[in-house]
Tab-separated table of C-alpha atoms and ligand atoms in Angstrom:
chain	number	residue	atom	x	y	z
A	12	MET	CA	121.670	109.777	143.741
A	13	ARG	CA	118.790	108.367	145.759
A	14	PRO	CA	116.267	106.224	143.853
A	15	THR	CA	113.226	108.065	145.190
A	16	GLY	CA	111.374	108.835	141.956
A	17	LYS	CA	111.830	110.115	138.448
A	18	LEU	CA	114.856	112.284	137.680
A	19	HIS	CA	114.261	115.964	136.974
A	20	LEU	CA	116.169	118.762	135.265
A	21	GLY	CA	117.883	119.756	138.547
A	22	HIS	CA	119.464	116.302	138.769
A	23	TYR	CA	120.588	116.728	135.193
A	24	THR	CA	122.105	120.223	135.387
A	25	GLY	CA	123.412	119.856	138.951
A	26	ALA	CA	124.844	116.358	138.810
A	27	LEU	CA	124.267	114.039	135.862
A	28	GLU	CA	125.774	116.126	133.076
A	29	ASN	CA	128.738	116.910	135.317
A	30	TRP	CA	129.199	113.165	135.920
A	31	VAL	CA	129.219	112.418	132.206
A	32	ALA	CA	131.676	115.274	131.551
A	33	ARG	CA	134.084	113.913	134.204
A	34	GLN	CA	133.653	110.378	132.843
A	35	ASN	CA	134.651	111.541	129.348
A	36	GLU	CA	137.365	114.039	130.319
A	37	LEU	CA	140.786	113.196	128.884
A	38	ASN	CA	144.336	114.118	129.819
A	39	ALA	CA	146.656	115.672	127.220
A	40	ASP	CA	148.035	112.185	126.383
A	41	GLY	CA	144.527	110.863	125.631
A	42	SER	CA	144.199	108.825	128.827
A	43	ARG	CA	141.126	109.258	131.038
A	44	ALA	CA	141.380	112.083	133.561
A	45	PHE	CA	139.246	110.276	136.191
A	46	ASP	CA	138.103	106.829	137.256
A	47	THR	CA	134.401	107.466	137.739
A	48	TYR	CA	132.016	105.599	140.059
A	49	PHE	CA	128.269	106.261	140.071
A	50	LEU	CA	126.379	105.228	143.169
A	51	ILE	CA	122.694	104.469	143.689
A	52	ALA	CA	122.156	105.615	147.259
A	53	ASP	CA	119.314	103.213	148.066
A	54	TYR	CA	119.990	103.107	151.821
A	55	HIS	CA	119.958	106.901	151.796
A	56	SER	CA	116.344	106.758	150.522
A	57	LEU	CA	115.343	105.448	153.957
A	58	THR	CA	116.296	108.767	155.548
A	59	THR	CA	113.109	110.411	154.269
A	60	SER	CA	110.782	107.429	153.695
A	61	LEU	CA	110.664	103.909	155.086
A	62	GLU	CA	108.572	102.787	152.113
A	63	THR	CA	110.727	100.316	150.176
A	64	THR	CA	108.361	98.693	147.670
A	65	ASP	CA	109.288	101.071	144.844
A	66	ILE	CA	113.043	101.303	145.420
A	67	PHE	CA	113.945	98.596	142.910
A	68	ASP	CA	111.718	99.997	140.135
A	69	PHE	CA	112.954	103.518	140.828
A	70	THR	CA	116.515	102.193	140.632
A	71	ILE	CA	115.999	100.637	137.211
A	72	ASP	CA	114.223	103.790	136.006
A	73	MET	CA	116.979	106.045	137.331
A	74	VAL	CA	119.767	103.983	135.780
A	75	THR	CA	117.841	104.091	132.487
A	76	ASP	CA	118.020	107.900	132.681
A	77	TRP	CA	121.731	107.782	133.528
A	78	LEU	CA	122.493	105.572	130.530
A	79	ALA	CA	120.384	107.749	128.232
A	80	ALA	CA	122.260	110.839	129.457
A	81	GLY	CA	125.622	109.255	128.607
A	82	VAL	CA	126.799	107.244	131.624
A	83	ASP	CA	128.899	104.457	130.121
A	84	PRO	CA	128.982	101.358	132.356
A	85	GLU	CA	132.144	100.147	130.593
A	86	LYS	CA	133.942	103.194	131.960
A	87	SER	CA	132.036	103.809	135.170
A	88	PRO	CA	130.807	101.141	137.571
A	89	VAL	CA	127.134	101.769	138.388
A	90	PHE	CA	126.137	100.143	141.663
A	91	ARG	CA	123.773	100.014	144.627
A	92	GLN	CA	125.061	101.035	148.017
A	93	SER	CA	123.024	98.279	149.710
A	94	GLN	CA	124.779	95.544	147.734
A	95	ILE	CA	128.262	96.429	148.945
A	96	LYS	CA	128.503	95.678	152.642
A	97	GLN	CA	131.683	97.705	153.038
A	98	HIS	CA	129.538	100.888	152.894
A	99	THR	CA	127.823	100.038	156.162
A	100	GLU	CA	131.117	98.942	157.718
A	101	LEU	CA	132.919	102.190	156.910
A	102	PHE	CA	129.787	104.183	157.830
A	103	LEU	CA	129.965	102.746	161.346
A	104	ILE	CA	133.620	103.708	161.716
A	105	CYS	CA	133.035	107.190	160.255
A	106	SER	CA	130.165	107.756	162.690
A	107	MET	CA	132.683	107.679	165.557
A	108	LEU	CA	134.799	110.381	163.915
A	109	ILE	CA	132.273	113.236	163.958
A	110	THR	CA	130.246	114.776	166.762
A	111	ALA	CA	126.459	114.755	166.904
A	112	SER	CA	126.430	118.548	167.353
A	113	ARG	CA	128.403	118.992	164.108
A	114	LEU	CA	125.759	116.953	162.266
A	115	GLU	CA	122.935	118.906	163.879
A	116	ARG	CA	124.392	122.101	162.411
A	117	ASN	CA	124.219	120.717	158.827
A	118	PRO	CA	122.288	123.355	156.795
A	119	THR	CA	121.074	120.803	154.222
A	120	LEU	CA	119.409	118.827	157.000
A	121	LYS	CA	117.743	121.995	158.306
A	122	ASP	CA	116.402	122.785	154.796
A	123	GLN	CA	115.063	119.261	154.420
A	124	ILE	CA	113.282	119.367	157.798
A	125	ARG	CA	111.673	122.667	156.786
A	126	ASP	CA	110.726	121.615	153.224
A	127	LEU	CA	109.254	118.282	154.291
A	128	ASN	CA	107.607	119.657	157.469
A	129	MET	CA	109.304	116.995	159.563
A	130	GLU	CA	108.623	117.036	163.271
A	131	ALA	CA	111.398	114.663	164.250
A	132	ILE	CA	114.208	112.964	162.393
A	133	SER	CA	115.774	109.536	162.798
A	134	TYR	CA	119.300	108.885	164.021
A	135	GLY	CA	120.039	107.574	160.493
A	136	HIS	CA	118.801	110.806	158.887
A	137	LEU	CA	121.096	112.834	161.126
A	138	GLY	CA	123.862	110.542	159.900
A	139	TYR	CA	123.059	111.090	156.191
A	140	PRO	CA	126.402	112.849	155.506
A	141	VAL	CA	128.295	110.179	157.441
A	142	LEU	CA	127.005	107.438	155.142
A	143	GLN	CA	127.795	109.726	152.213
A	144	ALA	CA	131.349	110.140	153.565
A	145	ALA	CA	131.706	106.348	153.544
A	146	ASP	CA	130.337	106.261	149.961
A	147	ILE	CA	132.974	108.726	148.816
A	148	LEU	CA	135.965	107.525	150.854
A	149	LEU	CA	135.552	103.828	149.981
A	150	TYR	CA	136.504	104.666	146.395
A	151	LYS	CA	139.151	107.197	147.478
A	152	GLY	CA	137.017	109.815	145.724
A	153	ASN	CA	138.914	113.058	145.207
A	154	ILE	CA	136.363	114.891	143.040
A	155	VAL	CA	132.663	114.797	143.964
A	156	PRO	CA	130.373	116.251	141.262
A	157	VAL	CA	127.231	117.301	143.165
A	158	GLY	CA	124.555	119.992	143.361
A	159	GLU	CA	124.889	122.901	145.773
A	160	ASP	CA	122.790	121.282	148.522
A	161	GLN	CA	125.451	118.598	148.875
A	162	LEU	CA	128.376	120.962	149.541
A	163	PRO	CA	128.027	120.749	153.345
A	164	HIS	CA	128.176	116.964	153.047
A	165	VAL	CA	131.431	117.023	151.119
A	166	GLU	CA	132.816	119.348	153.809
A	167	ILE	CA	131.811	116.819	156.500
A	168	THR	CA	133.492	114.070	154.440
A	169	ARG	CA	136.699	116.132	154.417
A	170	GLU	CA	136.527	116.508	158.193
A	171	ILE	CA	135.995	112.769	158.683
A	172	ALA	CA	138.916	111.913	156.359
A	173	ARG	CA	141.157	114.355	158.253
A	174	ARG	CA	140.098	112.939	161.609
A	175	PHE	CA	140.724	109.359	160.467
A	176	ASN	CA	144.201	110.189	159.150
A	177	LYS	CA	145.060	112.015	162.365
A	178	GLN	CA	143.949	109.114	164.510
A	179	TYR	CA	145.103	106.151	162.426
A	180	GLN	CA	148.121	105.813	160.182
A	181	HIS	CA	148.628	102.896	157.833
A	182	PRO	CA	152.037	101.217	158.337
A	183	LYS	CA	152.911	101.551	154.639
A	184	LEU	CA	150.569	104.225	153.252
A	185	GLY	CA	150.508	106.688	156.124
A	186	ASP	CA	147.290	108.580	155.384
A	187	VAL	CA	144.593	106.207	154.125
A	188	PHE	CA	142.281	108.942	152.791
A	189	GLU	CA	142.596	112.004	150.625
A	190	GLU	CA	140.264	114.929	151.372
A	191	PRO	CA	137.801	115.111	148.460
A	192	GLU	CA	136.893	118.330	146.640
A	193	PRO	CA	133.345	119.117	145.503
A	194	LYS	CA	132.841	119.981	141.850
A	195	ILE	CA	129.744	122.018	141.177
A	196	THR	CA	128.392	123.397	137.915
A	197	LYS	CA	127.021	126.832	137.048
A	198	PHE	CA	123.535	125.328	137.436
A	199	SER	CA	124.092	123.515	140.704
A	200	ARG	CA	120.848	124.873	142.182
A	201	LEU	CA	118.212	124.855	139.452
A	202	ALA	CA	115.043	126.675	140.510
A	203	GLY	CA	111.714	124.840	140.665
A	204	LEU	CA	108.711	125.835	138.526
A	205	ASP	CA	107.142	127.553	141.555
A	206	GLY	CA	110.104	129.955	141.609
A	207	LYS	CA	110.260	129.664	145.413
A	208	THR	CA	113.006	127.162	145.950
A	209	LYS	CA	115.150	124.592	144.131
A	210	MET	CA	113.636	122.011	141.813
A	211	SER	CA	112.881	118.997	143.985
A	212	LYS	CA	110.899	115.760	143.691
A	213	SER	CA	109.391	116.235	147.127
A	214	LEU	CA	108.122	119.739	146.285
A	215	GLY	CA	106.344	118.768	143.045
A	216	ASN	CA	107.893	121.648	141.078
A	217	THR	CA	109.808	119.634	138.511
A	218	ILE	CA	110.287	119.061	134.811
A	219	LEU	CA	111.258	115.422	134.382
A	220	LEU	CA	114.053	114.158	132.211
A	221	SER	CA	111.497	111.737	130.742
A	222	ASP	CA	108.802	114.377	130.012
A	223	GLN	CA	107.555	114.599	126.422
A	224	PRO	CA	107.753	118.028	124.646
A	225	GLU	CA	104.020	118.632	125.192
A	226	GLU	CA	104.335	117.963	128.945
A	227	ILE	CA	107.328	120.313	129.126
A	228	LEU	CA	105.297	123.064	127.452
A	229	GLN	CA	102.364	122.527	129.861
A	230	LYS	CA	104.673	122.732	132.865
A	231	VAL	CA	106.674	125.755	131.684
A	232	ARG	CA	103.378	127.565	130.976
A	233	LYS	CA	102.604	127.351	134.698
A	234	ALA	CA	106.060	128.515	135.790
A	235	VAL	CA	106.258	131.603	137.963
A	236	THR	CA	107.789	134.615	136.197
A	237	ASP	CA	108.379	138.240	137.213
A	238	THR	CA	105.244	138.984	139.273
A	239	LYS	CA	105.418	142.674	138.266
A	240	LYS	CA	105.097	141.846	134.549
A	241	ILE	CA	101.340	141.496	134.359
A	242	ARG	CA	100.478	142.454	130.762
A	243	LYS	CA	102.316	141.242	127.690
A	244	ASN	CA	103.952	144.609	126.994
A	245	ASP	CA	104.953	145.433	130.572
A	246	PRO	CA	108.734	145.653	130.926
A	247	GLY	CA	110.074	142.586	132.778
A	248	ARG	CA	113.030	141.755	135.016
A	249	PRO	CA	114.776	138.638	133.693
A	250	GLU	CA	117.030	138.485	136.756
A	251	VAL	CA	114.073	137.514	138.982
A	252	CYS	CA	112.356	135.216	136.458
A	253	THR	CA	112.481	131.412	136.788
A	254	VAL	CA	111.877	130.908	133.077
A	255	PHE	CA	114.789	133.195	132.252
A	256	SER	CA	117.008	131.081	134.522
A	257	TYR	CA	116.044	128.076	132.373
A	258	HIS	CA	116.853	130.029	129.201
A	259	CYS	CA	120.325	130.699	130.634
A	260	ARG	CA	120.946	126.967	130.701
A	261	PHE	CA	118.998	125.698	127.694
A	262	SER	CA	118.987	128.513	125.095
A	263	SER	CA	122.021	129.674	123.086
A	264	PRO	CA	123.969	132.704	124.426
A	265	ASP	CA	122.695	134.896	121.545
A	266	LYS	CA	119.107	133.891	122.247
A	267	VAL	CA	119.541	134.550	125.976
A	268	GLU	CA	120.755	138.076	125.191
A	269	GLU	CA	117.837	138.687	122.821
A	270	ILE	CA	115.294	137.392	125.349
A	271	ALA	CA	116.708	139.539	128.166
A	272	ARG	CA	116.583	142.639	125.930
A	273	ASP	CA	113.065	142.017	124.620
A	274	CYS	CA	111.725	141.105	128.085
A	275	ARG	CA	113.149	144.303	129.579
A	276	SER	CA	111.739	146.479	126.792
A	277	GLY	CA	108.332	144.770	126.933
A	278	ALA	CA	108.592	143.539	123.324
A	279	LEU	CA	108.461	139.896	124.481
A	280	GLY	CA	105.511	138.584	126.509
A	281	CYS	CA	105.697	135.666	128.944
A	282	VAL	CA	103.549	133.350	126.786
A	283	ASP	CA	105.940	133.540	123.837
A	284	CYS	CA	108.983	133.481	126.070
A	285	LYS	CA	107.748	130.271	127.739
A	286	LYS	CA	107.127	128.648	124.362
A	287	ILE	CA	110.698	129.390	123.246
A	288	CYS	CA	111.978	128.103	126.564
A	289	SER	CA	110.102	124.811	126.457
A	290	GLU	CA	111.283	124.220	122.887
A	291	ALA	CA	114.889	124.778	123.974
A	292	ILE	CA	114.504	122.314	126.875
A	293	ALA	CA	112.721	119.736	124.722
A	294	GLY	CA	115.410	120.156	122.030
A	295	GLU	CA	118.178	119.318	124.474
A	296	LEU	CA	116.276	116.405	125.991
A	297	ALA	CA	115.229	114.892	122.620
A	298	PRO	CA	118.318	112.671	122.135
A	299	ILE	CA	118.117	111.577	125.798
A	300	LEU	CA	114.445	110.708	125.388
A	301	GLU	CA	115.194	108.679	122.282
A	302	LYS	CA	118.012	106.698	123.930
A	303	ARG	CA	115.860	106.320	127.028
A	304	SER	CA	113.206	104.381	125.154
A	305	ASP	CA	115.886	102.001	123.780
A	306	PHE	CA	117.215	101.259	127.278
A	307	ALA	CA	113.742	101.100	128.816
A	308	ALA	CA	112.945	98.227	126.439
A	309	GLN	CA	115.862	96.229	127.912
A	310	PRO	CA	115.400	96.117	131.719
A	311	ASN	CA	117.430	92.901	131.944
A	312	MET	CA	120.405	94.667	130.420
A	313	VAL	CA	120.090	97.366	133.094
A	314	LYS	CA	120.053	94.655	135.794
A	315	ASP	CA	123.231	93.097	134.321
A	316	ILE	CA	124.888	96.516	134.316
A	317	LEU	CA	124.190	96.758	138.053
A	318	LEU	CA	125.528	93.279	138.814
A	319	ASN	CA	128.711	93.961	136.840
A	320	GLY	CA	129.183	97.392	138.391
A	321	GLU	CA	128.653	95.926	141.853
A	322	GLU	CA	131.312	93.284	141.291
A	323	LYS	CA	133.863	95.932	140.267
A	324	ALA	CA	132.922	98.354	143.034
A	325	ARG	CA	133.037	95.620	145.690
A	326	MET	CA	136.667	94.815	144.861
A	327	VAL	CA	137.737	98.451	145.233
A	328	ALA	CA	135.697	98.872	148.412
A	329	GLU	CA	137.245	95.775	149.988
A	330	GLU	CA	140.782	96.977	149.150
A	331	THR	CA	140.061	100.236	150.979
A	332	MET	CA	138.516	98.426	153.945
A	333	LYS	CA	141.625	96.231	154.239
A	334	GLU	CA	143.710	99.392	154.538
A	335	VAL	CA	141.269	100.847	157.061
A	336	ARG	CA	141.351	97.699	159.209
A	337	GLU	CA	145.166	97.547	158.989
A	338	ALA	CA	145.519	101.201	159.965
A	339	MET	CA	143.105	100.690	162.881
A	340	GLN	CA	144.665	97.336	163.846
A	341	ILE	CA	141.221	95.769	163.910
A	342	GLY	CA	141.047	92.045	163.250
B	234	AMP	P1	119.103	113.532	145.455
B	234	AMP	O1	117.811	113.507	144.749
B	234	AMP	O2	119.028	114.345	146.726
B	234	AMP	O3	119.667	112.191	145.656
B	234	AMP	O4	120.112	114.374	144.530
B	234	AMP	C1	121.004	113.792	143.592
B	234	AMP	C2	121.937	114.867	143.042
B	234	AMP	O5	121.218	115.861	142.289
B	234	AMP	C3	122.720	115.631	144.114
B	234	AMP	O6	124.036	115.865	143.670
B	234	AMP	C4	121.947	116.930	144.231
B	234	AMP	O7	122.756	117.989	144.702
B	234	AMP	C5	121.523	117.166	142.779
B	234	AMP	N1	120.314	118.006	142.702
B	234	AMP	C6	119.071	117.682	143.172
B	234	AMP	N2	118.206	118.705	142.947
B	234	AMP	C7	118.903	119.686	142.300
B	234	AMP	C8	118.564	120.999	141.794
B	234	AMP	N3	117.340	121.500	141.882
B	234	AMP	N4	119.545	121.720	141.186
B	234	AMP	C9	120.797	121.215	141.071
B	234	AMP	N5	121.180	119.997	141.536
B	234	AMP	C10	120.258	119.236	142.143
């Protein structure tokens, strides 16, 4: 995740809760199913803004949200990309293993250019998925829990891994890299409050993980619903309603069924429906909010978590780079 501002519900449903689930997943014998690594993509922030003054504060704030949502630094190293030089080293090598035209066809890049009204992009922005490939491959990542917008990037990572293995074989290991698989959730593209596109910091259509119940209610009140349901008793179409899509994630299955039925019949108006929805969201976020305030009171602990995570991650990254250099016969 890039430290570019406060985390929103899309980050939570598309990535963070999936991360925590993978972190806590056990095999039948009780051992952990995965070694999990959680990366703060601070260099990636530069792809859309060169402003760096807030990156550190955003990092601490973001890690506070991660910890509150259940990331356990004892199990999962939490670390900044910029503090592990092997990321830039592998990024450079990966950048030779993919063509510029392949990167220009990346649909996520096209969406970003459109959403942010960008007239031109930097060479580094074009290379966003190449740096991400280095982030994943350095830790021999085989499962990448991401939102839908990141799927093309995992595909590019697979192509780079394949190309490396074809070109360079390690004398003992043979293939250095495994091709990673993406792991998305049912809510890997959470809609924004404007109902037009996905929830996104840059589009200002978010509910934040740190919002208080009252703020959630205010925001959900403004959410776009079925535009054909004008009066309270008009029959509605839940399948086109943003608020209903939030119910699907945050309300119980029985409640979702009841809401769909009463919306369709016209028995339930949007005002009441939005109130129920914001209560369901606030209910789920309440324990996160509570833990968040505990961690927020201890910024030095968060800094120590980073330093520890970076030490662990650096060792793994250097092991991989040794294999890469051996396979390439460099140095
Ligand atoms: P970013 O803010 O681009 O660094 O995104 C961090 C992670 O959150 C990525 O895995 C994204 O795919 C995911 N993500 C961001 N916005 C959403 C959304 N609206 N719905 C689902 N996942 C999202």
